[in-house]
Amino acid sequence: MSEAASPAGERGPSADGVFSGGGIKGLAFAGAIAGAEEAGYTRWHGLAGTSAGAITAMALAVGYDARGLKESLDRFDFGRIADYGSPIHLVGAVRDLIFHESIVRGDELTKWIRQLLDESPVDGVNAEITFGQLRELRPDVTLVTVGTDLAHSRMVVFPGDVALYQDEQGNPLGPDEFPVYKAARISAGYPYFFPPVGGLSDRSTKKEGVFVDGGVTSAFPVFVFDKEEPGHPTWGFHLHGGFDATEDQPAYREIGGVTWPKDMLEGILDAAMNALDKFEERRFENRVIAIPTGQVSTLNFNLTPAEKDYLYQSGLGAARAFFASARPAENSFGRIPPP
């Protein structure tokens, strides 16, 4: 289907969209986008995200709407990304963690991201598309994803920060030439679970970077499109554990038994990311759709149909309630865009 035939169309108000990290819980974003579309937001200018949010932002940037994204998510078997299986398999996973820097290989995650691009409803989009080519196809859309370079202790914002690096042959890299799929894969690379991405060396140190999930440095970059004179609102879509964003009781995680390495890993990353997320959510609550994800585990890629439906309905309900409240979208400069 061509872009002209895209169901998103050119009607209604427009906005920027920023999506938080959250692993498999990112399935809730499809419901939240559907709720935003019901409120009239079918056009997106800036799209940004971290981890699962980066994949969602990428999908919207290449022409998916809520319906198309949900259909794609429903078709995909997420069990392919990681199957924990029996305790014997877990022992093997721990061995891989020690010797190969991750529990899983990450190949299926990469394939899925590339598949989303190949199946884009916009003519000309494919798995190898670069940021520059995407901008030529969709000049009104800006895509930003967030990664982390552990070796150089910094947040890496794609595509702009690509200019800080060179390839394995020492050639400087340009942001426009960087593949979209690789930026999304880096952003979604949950440390220790998925292998880090290499192949890019810092132009100053000449040392190879170690690229992992952007959630390590910025799990919810809701500020990324802020301007002193905003022309449209930025809506943030944030996943949180538990059933109510305002409740003081946190979601509980059992850490122990044969799955303790996975439980501990998940707990460390979620605690580190959610502490900053909560601050950002409270500071910018007038523009953040807080989506409860119950007790769904970040790395549980074997969700039941009921769990998948819960996430979708949770996102849909949160977005409907948010947009019904008609809140002003004040940004980090204290400015509210015109209606």
CSV table of C-alpha atoms in Angstrom, one decimal:
chain,number,residue,atom,x,y,z
A,1,MET,CA,0.0,0.0,0.0
A,2,SER,CA,1.3,3.5,-0.9
A,3,GLU,CA,1.6,6.3,1.6
A,4,ALA,CA,-1.3,8.0,-0.1
A,5,ALA,CA,-3.5,5.0,0.7
A,6,SER,CA,-2.4,4.9,4.3
A,7,PRO,CA,-5.4,4.9,6.7
A,8,ALA,CA,-3.6,7.6,8.8
A,9,GLY,CA,-4.5,10.2,6.2
A,10,GLU,CA,-3.9,13.9,6.6
A,11,ARG,CA,-6.8,14.9,8.8
A,12,GLY,CA,-7.1,16.2,12.3
A,13,PRO,CA,-4.6,17.7,14.7
A,14,SER,CA,-0.9,16.8,14.7
A,15,ALA,CA,1.6,16.1,17.5
A,16,ASP,CA,5.0,14.6,18.4
A,17,GLY,CA,5.0,11.2,20.1
A,18,VAL,CA,7.5,9.9,22.6
A,19,PHE,CA,7.4,6.3,23.8
A,20,SER,CA,9.1,4.9,26.9
A,21,GLY,CA,10.9,1.6,27.3
A,22,GLY,CA,9.2,-1.5,28.7
A,23,GLY,CA,10.2,-4.6,26.8
A,24,ILE,CA,7.3,-6.9,25.9
A,25,LYS,CA,4.9,-4.5,27.7
A,26,GLY,CA,5.3,-2.2,24.7
A,27,LEU,CA,2.4,-4.1,23.1
A,28,ALA,CA,0.2,-1.7,25.1
A,29,PHE,CA,1.4,1.1,22.8
A,30,ALA,CA,-0.9,-0.2,20.0
A,31,GLY,CA,-3.9,0.4,22.2
A,32,ALA,CA,-2.7,3.8,23.3
A,33,ILE,CA,-2.1,4.9,19.7
A,34,ALA,CA,-5.7,3.7,18.9
A,35,GLY,CA,-6.9,6.0,21.7
A,36,ALA,CA,-4.9,8.9,20.3
A,37,GLU,CA,-6.4,8.3,16.9
A,38,GLU,CA,-9.9,8.4,18.3
A,39,ALA,CA,-9.0,11.8,19.7
A,40,GLY,CA,-8.0,12.9,16.2
A,41,TYR,CA,-4.2,12.5,16.3
A,42,THR,CA,-3.5,10.7,13.1
A,43,ARG,CA,-0.5,12.8,12.0
A,44,TRP,CA,2.9,12.6,13.8
A,45,HIS,CA,5.8,15.0,13.2
A,46,GLY,CA,8.5,14.0,15.7
A,47,LEU,CA,8.6,10.4,16.8
A,48,ALA,CA,11.0,9.2,19.5
A,49,GLY,CA,11.4,6.3,21.8
A,50,THR,CA,13.6,4.0,23.8
A,51,SER,CA,13.7,0.2,23.7
A,52,ALA,CA,10.1,-1.0,22.9
A,53,GLY,CA,9.2,2.6,22.5
A,54,ALA,CA,11.9,3.0,19.8
A,55,ILE,CA,10.3,0.1,17.8
A,56,THR,CA,6.9,1.7,18.2
A,57,ALA,CA,8.2,5.1,17.1
A,58,MET,CA,9.9,3.5,14.1
A,59,ALA,CA,6.7,1.7,13.1
A,60,LEU,CA,4.7,5.0,13.1
A,61,ALA,CA,7.5,6.8,11.3
A,62,VAL,CA,7.3,4.3,8.4
A,63,GLY,CA,3.6,4.6,8.0
A,64,TYR,CA,1.9,2.1,10.4
A,65,ASP,CA,-1.3,3.3,12.2
A,66,ALA,CA,-2.8,1.7,15.3
A,67,ARG,CA,-4.7,-0.9,13.3
A,68,GLY,CA,-1.7,-1.9,11.2
A,69,LEU,CA,0.6,-2.1,14.2
A,70,LYS,CA,-1.9,-4.3,16.2
A,71,GLU,CA,-2.3,-6.6,13.2
A,72,SER,CA,1.5,-7.0,12.9
A,73,LEU,CA,1.9,-7.6,16.6
A,74,ASP,CA,-0.9,-10.2,16.6
A,75,ARG,CA,0.7,-12.1,13.8
A,76,PHE,CA,4.2,-12.3,15.3
A,77,ASP,CA,5.2,-15.1,17.6
A,78,PHE,CA,7.1,-13.3,20.3
A,79,GLY,CA,8.2,-16.6,21.8
A,80,ARG,CA,10.8,-16.7,18.9
A,81,ILE,CA,12.6,-13.8,20.5
A,82,ALA,CA,13.3,-15.7,23.8
A,83,ASP,CA,12.1,-19.1,25.0
A,84,TYR,CA,13.2,-19.7,28.6
A,85,GLY,CA,11.9,-23.3,28.5
A,86,SER,CA,13.1,-25.7,31.2
A,87,PRO,CA,15.6,-25.2,34.0
A,88,ILE,CA,18.1,-27.1,31.8
A,89,HIS,CA,17.7,-24.3,29.2
A,90,LEU,CA,18.2,-21.7,31.9
A,91,VAL,CA,21.6,-23.3,32.8
A,92,GLY,CA,22.6,-23.0,29.1
A,93,ALA,CA,21.4,-19.4,29.0
A,94,VAL,CA,23.5,-18.5,32.0
A,95,ARG,CA,26.5,-20.2,30.3
A,96,ASP,CA,25.8,-18.1,27.2
A,97,LEU,CA,25.6,-15.0,29.4
A,98,ILE,CA,29.1,-15.7,30.8
A,99,PHE,CA,30.8,-16.5,27.5
A,100,HIS,CA,28.7,-14.6,24.9
A,101,GLU,CA,27.6,-11.4,26.9
A,102,SER,CA,23.9,-12.3,26.6
A,103,ILE,CA,21.2,-14.9,27.4
A,104,VAL,CA,19.9,-15.0,23.8
A,105,ARG,CA,21.5,-14.3,20.5
A,106,GLY,CA,19.3,-11.4,19.5
A,107,ASP,CA,18.9,-12.6,15.9
A,108,GLU,CA,15.2,-13.0,16.1
A,109,LEU,CA,14.8,-9.5,17.5
A,110,THR,CA,16.7,-8.1,14.6
A,111,LYS,CA,14.7,-10.1,12.1
A,112,TRP,CA,11.4,-8.8,13.6
A,113,ILE,CA,12.5,-5.2,13.4
A,114,ARG,CA,13.6,-5.7,9.8
A,115,GLN,CA,10.3,-7.4,9.0
A,116,LEU,CA,8.3,-4.4,10.3
A,117,LEU,CA,10.2,-2.2,7.9
A,118,ASP,CA,9.8,-4.6,5.0
A,119,GLU,CA,6.0,-4.8,5.6
A,120,SER,CA,5.6,-1.0,5.9
A,121,PRO,CA,2.6,0.4,4.2
A,122,VAL,CA,4.7,3.2,2.6
A,123,ASP,CA,6.2,2.4,-0.8
A,124,GLY,CA,10.0,2.5,-0.8
A,125,VAL,CA,10.5,1.5,2.8
A,126,ASN,CA,12.5,-1.7,3.2
A,127,ALA,CA,14.7,-3.4,5.8
A,128,GLU,CA,17.8,-1.5,4.7
A,129,ILE,CA,16.3,2.0,4.7
A,130,THR,CA,18.6,4.7,6.2
A,131,PHE,CA,17.5,7.7,8.1
A,132,GLY,CA,18.3,9.9,5.1
A,133,GLN,CA,16.2,7.8,2.8
A,134,LEU,CA,13.3,7.8,5.3
A,135,ARG,CA,13.4,11.6,5.4
A,136,GLU,CA,13.2,11.7,1.6
A,137,LEU,CA,10.2,9.5,1.6
A,138,ARG,CA,8.5,11.2,4.6
A,139,PRO,CA,9.9,14.7,4.9
A,140,ASP,CA,7.4,15.8,7.5
A,141,VAL,CA,8.4,13.0,9.9
A,142,THR,CA,11.5,13.0,12.2
A,143,LEU,CA,12.5,9.7,13.9
A,144,VAL,CA,14.8,9.7,16.9
A,145,THR,CA,15.8,6.6,18.9
A,146,VAL,CA,17.9,6.5,22.1
A,147,GLY,CA,20.8,4.1,22.8
A,148,THR,CA,23.6,3.8,25.3
A,149,ASP,CA,27.3,3.4,24.6
A,150,LEU,CA,28.6,1.6,27.8
A,151,ALA,CA,32.2,1.8,26.7
A,152,HIS,CA,32.1,5.6,26.5
A,153,SER,CA,29.5,6.1,29.3
A,154,ARG,CA,27.1,8.2,27.3
A,155,MET,CA,23.6,8.4,25.8
A,156,VAL,CA,23.6,8.1,22.0
A,157,VAL,CA,20.7,9.8,20.2
A,158,PHE,CA,20.2,8.3,16.7
A,159,PRO,CA,20.7,9.5,14.1
A,160,GLY,CA,22.5,12.7,15.1
A,161,ASP,CA,25.1,11.1,17.4
A,162,VAL,CA,26.2,8.7,14.6
A,163,ALA,CA,28.6,11.5,13.6
A,164,LEU,CA,30.6,10.8,16.8
A,165,TYR,CA,31.7,7.4,15.4
A,166,GLN,CA,33.6,5.7,12.5
A,167,ASP,CA,33.2,2.3,10.9
A,168,GLU,CA,35.6,-0.6,11.3
A,169,GLN,CA,37.8,0.7,8.4
A,170,GLY,CA,38.1,4.1,10.1
A,171,ASN,CA,35.7,5.9,7.8
A,172,PRO,CA,33.6,8.7,9.4
A,173,LEU,CA,29.9,7.8,9.7
A,174,GLY,CA,27.1,10.1,8.6
A,175,PRO,CA,23.7,10.2,10.3
A,176,ASP,CA,21.9,10.0,7.0
A,177,GLU,CA,23.6,6.8,6.0
A,178,PHE,CA,22.9,4.9,9.2
A,179,PRO,CA,20.3,2.1,8.9
A,180,VAL,CA,17.1,2.6,10.8
A,181,TYR,CA,16.8,-1.0,11.8
A,182,LYS,CA,20.2,-0.9,13.5
A,183,ALA,CA,19.3,2.1,15.6
A,184,ALA,CA,16.1,0.4,16.7
A,185,ARG,CA,17.9,-2.8,17.5
A,186,ILE,CA,20.5,-0.9,19.6
A,187,SER,CA,17.8,0.9,21.5
A,188,ALA,CA,15.9,-2.3,22.2
A,189,GLY,CA,19.0,-4.3,23.3
A,190,TYR,CA,18.2,-5.0,27.0
A,191,PRO,CA,21.6,-5.5,28.6
A,192,TYR,CA,22.8,-9.0,29.3
A,193,PHE,CA,19.6,-10.4,27.8
A,194,PHE,CA,20.3,-9.3,24.2
A,195,PRO,CA,23.9,-9.1,23.0
A,196,PRO,CA,25.4,-5.6,22.7
A,197,VAL,CA,25.9,-4.2,19.2
A,198,GLY,CA,29.5,-3.3,18.1
A,199,GLY,CA,31.2,-2.3,14.9
A,200,LEU,CA,31.2,1.5,15.6
A,201,SER,CA,34.3,3.2,17.0
A,202,ASP,CA,34.5,6.6,18.7
A,203,ARG,CA,36.3,9.0,16.4
A,204,SER,CA,38.3,10.5,19.3
A,205,THR,CA,39.3,7.4,21.3
A,206,LYS,CA,39.4,5.1,18.3
A,207,LYS,CA,37.9,2.4,20.6
A,208,GLU,CA,34.8,0.4,19.7
A,209,GLY,CA,31.6,1.3,21.4
A,210,VAL,CA,29.4,-1.2,23.3
A,211,PHE,CA,25.8,-0.3,22.4
A,212,VAL,CA,22.9,-1.4,24.5
A,213,ASP,CA,19.3,-0.4,25.5
A,214,GLY,CA,18.7,3.3,25.6
A,215,GLY,CA,16.8,2.8,28.8
A,216,VAL,CA,20.1,2.7,30.7
A,217,THR,CA,20.5,6.4,30.1
A,218,SER,CA,17.1,7.7,29.1
A,219,ALA,CA,14.1,5.4,29.3
A,220,PHE,CA,11.6,8.1,28.6
A,221,PRO,CA,13.0,11.1,26.5
A,222,VAL,CA,9.8,13.1,26.6
A,223,PHE,CA,11.8,16.3,26.3
A,224,VAL,CA,13.6,15.5,23.0
A,225,PHE,CA,11.4,17.7,20.7
A,226,ASP,CA,10.8,20.6,23.1
A,227,LYS,CA,11.2,24.1,21.7
A,228,GLU,CA,10.7,27.6,23.1
A,229,GLU,CA,8.0,28.1,20.5
A,230,PRO,CA,6.2,24.8,20.0
A,231,GLY,CA,3.9,24.5,17.0
A,232,HIS,CA,2.1,21.4,18.3
A,233,PRO,CA,2.0,19.3,21.4
A,234,THR,CA,4.3,16.4,22.4
A,235,TRP,CA,2.4,13.5,23.9
A,236,GLY,CA,4.4,11.1,26.0
A,237,PHE,CA,3.4,7.4,26.3
A,238,HIS,CA,4.8,5.9,29.4
A,239,LEU,CA,4.5,2.3,30.6
A,240,HIS,CA,4.5,1.6,34.3
A,241,GLY,CA,4.1,-1.5,36.5
A,242,GLY,CA,1.1,-1.9,38.7
A,243,PHE,CA,-2.5,-1.1,38.0
A,244,ASP,CA,-2.8,2.6,38.9
A,245,ALA,CA,-0.2,5.3,38.1
A,246,THR,CA,-1.2,7.2,41.2
A,247,GLU,CA,-0.9,4.3,43.7
A,248,ASP,CA,1.9,4.2,46.2
A,249,GLN,CA,2.0,0.4,46.3
A,250,PRO,CA,4.6,-0.8,43.7
A,251,ALA,CA,4.4,-3.8,41.5
A,252,TYR,CA,6.0,-6.8,43.3
A,253,ARG,CA,8.7,-8.9,41.7
A,254,GLU,CA,9.6,-12.4,43.0
A,255,ILE,CA,13.4,-12.8,42.8
A,256,GLY,CA,14.6,-16.4,43.6
A,257,GLY,CA,14.6,-20.0,42.5
A,258,VAL,CA,16.1,-21.3,39.3
A,259,THR,CA,15.1,-18.1,37.4
A,260,TRP,CA,17.0,-15.8,39.8
A,261,PRO,CA,19.6,-14.5,37.2
A,262,LYS,CA,16.8,-13.3,34.9
A,263,ASP,CA,14.8,-12.0,37.8
A,264,MET,CA,17.7,-10.1,39.2
A,265,LEU,CA,18.7,-8.6,35.8
A,266,GLU,CA,15.1,-7.5,35.2
A,267,GLY,CA,14.9,-6.0,38.7
A,268,ILE,CA,18.1,-4.0,38.4
A,269,LEU,CA,17.2,-2.5,35.0
A,270,ASP,CA,13.6,-1.8,35.8
A,271,ALA,CA,14.4,-0.1,39.1
A,272,ALA,CA,17.1,2.1,37.6
A,273,MET,CA,14.9,3.1,34.7
A,274,ASN,CA,11.6,3.6,36.6
A,275,ALA,CA,13.2,5.9,39.2
A,276,LEU,CA,13.9,8.6,36.6
A,277,ASP,CA,10.7,7.7,34.7
A,278,LYS,CA,8.6,8.5,37.7
A,279,PHE,CA,10.2,11.9,38.0
A,280,GLU,CA,9.6,12.8,34.4
A,281,GLU,CA,6.0,11.5,34.5
A,282,ARG,CA,5.2,13.7,37.5
A,283,ARG,CA,7.0,16.8,36.1
A,284,PHE,CA,5.2,16.5,32.7
A,285,GLU,CA,2.0,14.8,33.8
A,286,ASN,CA,-0.1,17.1,31.6
A,287,ARG,CA,1.4,15.6,28.5
A,288,VAL,CA,2.1,12.0,29.6
A,289,ILE,CA,-0.3,9.1,29.0
A,290,ALA,CA,0.5,6.7,31.9
A,291,ILE,CA,-0.2,3.2,30.9
A,292,PRO,CA,-0.5,0.5,33.7
A,293,THR,CA,0.9,-2.9,32.8
A,294,GLY,CA,-0.1,-4.8,35.9
A,295,GLN,CA,2.2,-7.6,36.8
A,296,VAL,CA,3.3,-8.3,33.2
A,297,SER,CA,7.0,-9.0,33.2
A,298,THR,CA,9.3,-7.0,30.9
A,299,LEU,CA,11.0,-10.0,29.5
A,300,ASN,CA,8.1,-12.4,29.3
A,301,PHE,CA,8.0,-13.1,25.6
A,302,ASN,CA,5.5,-16.0,26.1
A,303,LEU,CA,2.4,-13.9,26.9
A,304,THR,CA,-1.0,-15.6,26.9
A,305,PRO,CA,-3.7,-14.2,24.7
A,306,ALA,CA,-5.4,-12.8,27.8
A,307,GLU,CA,-2.2,-10.9,28.8
A,308,LYS,CA,-1.8,-9.5,25.3
A,309,ASP,CA,-5.4,-8.3,25.3
A,310,TYR,CA,-4.9,-6.8,28.8
A,311,LEU,CA,-2.0,-4.7,27.6
A,312,TYR,CA,-3.8,-3.5,24.5
A,313,GLN,CA,-7.0,-2.6,26.5
A,314,SER,CA,-4.9,-0.9,29.2
A,315,GLY,CA,-3.2,1.3,26.6
A,316,LEU,CA,-6.5,2.1,24.9
A,317,GLY,CA,-8.2,2.9,28.2
A,318,ALA,CA,-5.4,5.1,29.4
A,319,ALA,CA,-5.3,7.1,26.2
A,320,ARG,CA,-9.1,7.6,26.1
A,321,ALA,CA,-9.1,8.8,29.7
A,322,PHE,CA,-6.1,11.1,29.1
A,323,PHE,CA,-7.5,12.8,25.9
A,324,ALA,CA,-10.9,13.1,27.5
A,325,SER,CA,-9.4,15.3,30.2
A,326,ALA,CA,-8.2,17.9,27.6
A,327,ARG,CA,-5.0,18.8,29.4
A,328,PRO,CA,-2.6,21.5,28.2
A,329,ALA,CA,0.7,20.1,26.9
A,330,GLU,CA,3.2,22.3,28.7
A,331,ASN,CA,6.8,21.5,27.7
A,332,SER,CA,10.1,21.8,29.5
A,333,PHE,CA,10.4,25.4,28.6
A,334,GLY,CA,7.1,26.1,30.3
A,335,ARG,CA,5.4,26.7,26.9
A,336,ILE,CA,2.0,25.5,25.7
A,337,PRO,CA,1.5,25.0,22.0
A,338,PRO,CA,-1.3,26.9,20.3
A,339,PRO,CA,-4.6,24.9,19.9
